[in-house]
Each structure stands twice: as C-alpha cells, then as structure tokens.
Amino acid sequence: MIDYRSVLSLLLRLNGAACALAALAVFMPTSWMAAGHEWLGLGPFPDRPIVVYLARSLSMFYAALGGLMWLVAGDPLRYSPVVAYLGVVLAGSGVVVLG
C-alpha cells in the first residue's frame, strides 16, 4: 500500500529544494543573469535597476518558499492547511502563467 504522507513529503522536499536553488540568483552577478537571459532566447537583458531588483527579489521569494515547503514536509499532516494553501496557490499561479 502506498503511504501518501511519505509521497507528499518527498514531493514537497523535491519542490522545496528546486525552489531553494533560486537563492543562487540573489547573489549572482548581473552579467550572469544577462547571459542566461540571452541564452534562453529572450533577447538582451534590460539594463534597468528595477529589472535587477525584481529578479533578485523574486529569487529571494522563491528561496523562502522552498524553505517553507521543506519545513512543512517534515509533518504534512500537522501542516495540512498550509500544504493545501500551497497546492491551490501554486497550481493557480501555474495556470495564470501558462495563460
């Protein structure tokens, strides 16, 4: 029989670890961001302070979200309202981004 709590915990930890990798972009040189931007085919990186600020802020937010996922993965039953909220918000934001 499948232990759904273990599967949920594993998924939360994997997603949390992936999100935590965004912490690297908080301290990454802007030239690396620009190179990655161009490598992805998005054209030249806008040379504006607001763009760098938003890129670093969003990266910090994702890193914090990854930490939260890792935290609730320790006891998903206890934090079930948080897990449900994360599920709804992340699935909803995925739909919005795809649209």
Tab-separated table of C-alpha atoms in Angstrom:
chain	number	residue	atom	x	y	z
A	1	MET	CA	0.000	0.000	0.000
A	2	ILE	CA	1.218	3.493	-0.836
A	3	ASP	CA	1.987	5.772	2.089
A	4	TYR	CA	0.610	9.040	0.746
A	5	ARG	CA	2.196	11.096	3.514
A	6	SER	CA	5.650	9.859	2.500
A	7	VAL	CA	4.962	10.607	-1.163
A	8	LEU	CA	3.651	14.077	-0.298
A	9	SER	CA	6.643	14.703	1.937
A	10	LEU	CA	9.031	13.635	-0.828
A	11	LEU	CA	7.290	15.853	-3.395
A	12	LEU	CA	7.376	18.828	-1.030
A	13	ARG	CA	11.083	18.274	-0.338
A	14	LEU	CA	11.936	17.950	-4.048
A	15	ASN	CA	9.962	21.051	-4.964
A	16	GLY	CA	11.367	22.901	-1.963
A	17	ALA	CA	14.937	22.006	-2.934
A	18	ALA	CA	14.328	23.144	-6.511
A	19	CYS	CA	12.894	26.456	-5.286
A	20	ALA	CA	15.764	26.921	-2.816
A	21	LEU	CA	18.202	26.893	-5.738
A	22	ALA	CA	16.841	30.334	-6.597
A	23	ALA	CA	18.928	31.661	-3.700
A	24	LEU	CA	21.914	31.470	-6.053
A	25	ALA	CA	20.373	34.157	-8.266
A	26	VAL	CA	20.121	36.552	-5.323
A	27	PHE	CA	23.917	36.825	-5.245
A	28	MET	CA	24.655	36.080	-8.900
A	29	PRO	CA	26.452	38.810	-10.869
A	30	THR	CA	24.130	40.737	-13.157
A	31	SER	CA	26.295	39.802	-16.134
A	32	TRP	CA	25.454	36.132	-15.495
A	33	MET	CA	21.747	36.981	-15.401
A	34	ALA	CA	22.114	38.808	-18.701
A	35	ALA	CA	23.982	35.878	-20.253
A	36	GLY	CA	21.287	33.449	-19.106
A	37	HIS	CA	18.568	35.743	-20.396
A	38	GLU	CA	20.142	35.862	-23.833
A	39	TRP	CA	20.941	32.118	-23.808
A	40	LEU	CA	17.233	31.414	-23.273
A	41	GLY	CA	16.486	33.423	-26.406
A	42	LEU	CA	14.780	36.277	-24.577
A	43	GLY	CA	16.925	38.933	-26.223
A	44	PRO	CA	19.107	41.492	-24.483
A	45	PHE	CA	18.671	41.811	-20.715
A	46	PRO	CA	17.107	45.202	-19.875
A	47	ASP	CA	19.774	47.364	-18.246
A	48	ARG	CA	17.490	48.970	-15.671
A	49	PRO	CA	17.800	48.881	-11.873
A	50	ILE	CA	14.148	47.841	-11.466
A	51	VAL	CA	14.736	44.709	-13.569
A	52	VAL	CA	17.679	43.614	-11.415
A	53	TYR	CA	15.735	44.436	-8.237
A	54	LEU	CA	12.730	42.400	-9.371
A	55	ALA	CA	14.881	39.451	-10.485
A	56	ARG	CA	16.680	39.319	-7.133
A	57	SER	CA	13.501	39.875	-5.098
A	58	LEU	CA	11.635	37.120	-6.928
A	59	SER	CA	14.589	34.783	-6.487
A	60	MET	CA	14.633	35.524	-2.758
A	61	PHE	CA	10.884	34.878	-2.583
A	62	TYR	CA	11.257	31.500	-4.329
A	63	ALA	CA	14.117	30.542	-1.997
A	64	ALA	CA	11.931	31.400	1.019
A	65	LEU	CA	9.038	29.427	-0.471
A	66	GLY	CA	11.381	26.463	-0.895
A	67	GLY	CA	12.323	26.708	2.775
A	68	LEU	CA	8.652	26.746	3.732
A	69	MET	CA	7.987	23.634	1.639
A	70	TRP	CA	10.929	21.859	3.254
A	71	LEU	CA	9.599	22.830	6.695
A	72	VAL	CA	6.054	21.558	6.142
A	73	ALA	CA	7.377	18.369	4.502
A	74	GLY	CA	8.526	17.258	7.953
A	75	ASP	CA	4.931	16.762	9.089
A	76	PRO	CA	2.474	17.347	6.222
A	77	LEU	CA	-0.495	16.141	8.292
A	78	ARG	CA	0.148	18.710	11.004
A	79	TYR	CA	0.575	21.475	8.410
A	80	SER	CA	-2.227	20.271	6.136
A	81	PRO	CA	-3.868	23.722	5.858
A	82	VAL	CA	-0.530	25.176	4.714
A	83	VAL	CA	0.026	22.287	2.298
A	84	ALA	CA	-3.470	22.757	0.856
A	85	TYR	CA	-2.902	26.504	0.526
A	86	LEU	CA	0.429	25.957	-1.237
A	87	GLY	CA	-1.186	23.464	-3.580
A	88	VAL	CA	-4.009	25.795	-4.569
A	89	VAL	CA	-1.819	28.878	-4.922
A	90	LEU	CA	0.949	27.149	-6.894
A	91	ALA	CA	-1.467	25.318	-9.185
A	92	GLY	CA	-3.411	28.549	-9.734
A	93	SER	CA	-0.280	30.545	-10.476
A	94	GLY	CA	0.800	27.846	-12.925
A	95	VAL	CA	-2.465	28.230	-14.808
A	96	VAL	CA	-2.124	32.019	-14.840
A	97	VAL	CA	1.467	31.888	-16.112
A	98	LEU	CA	0.528	29.446	-18.853
A	99	GLY	CA	-2.301	31.753	-19.901
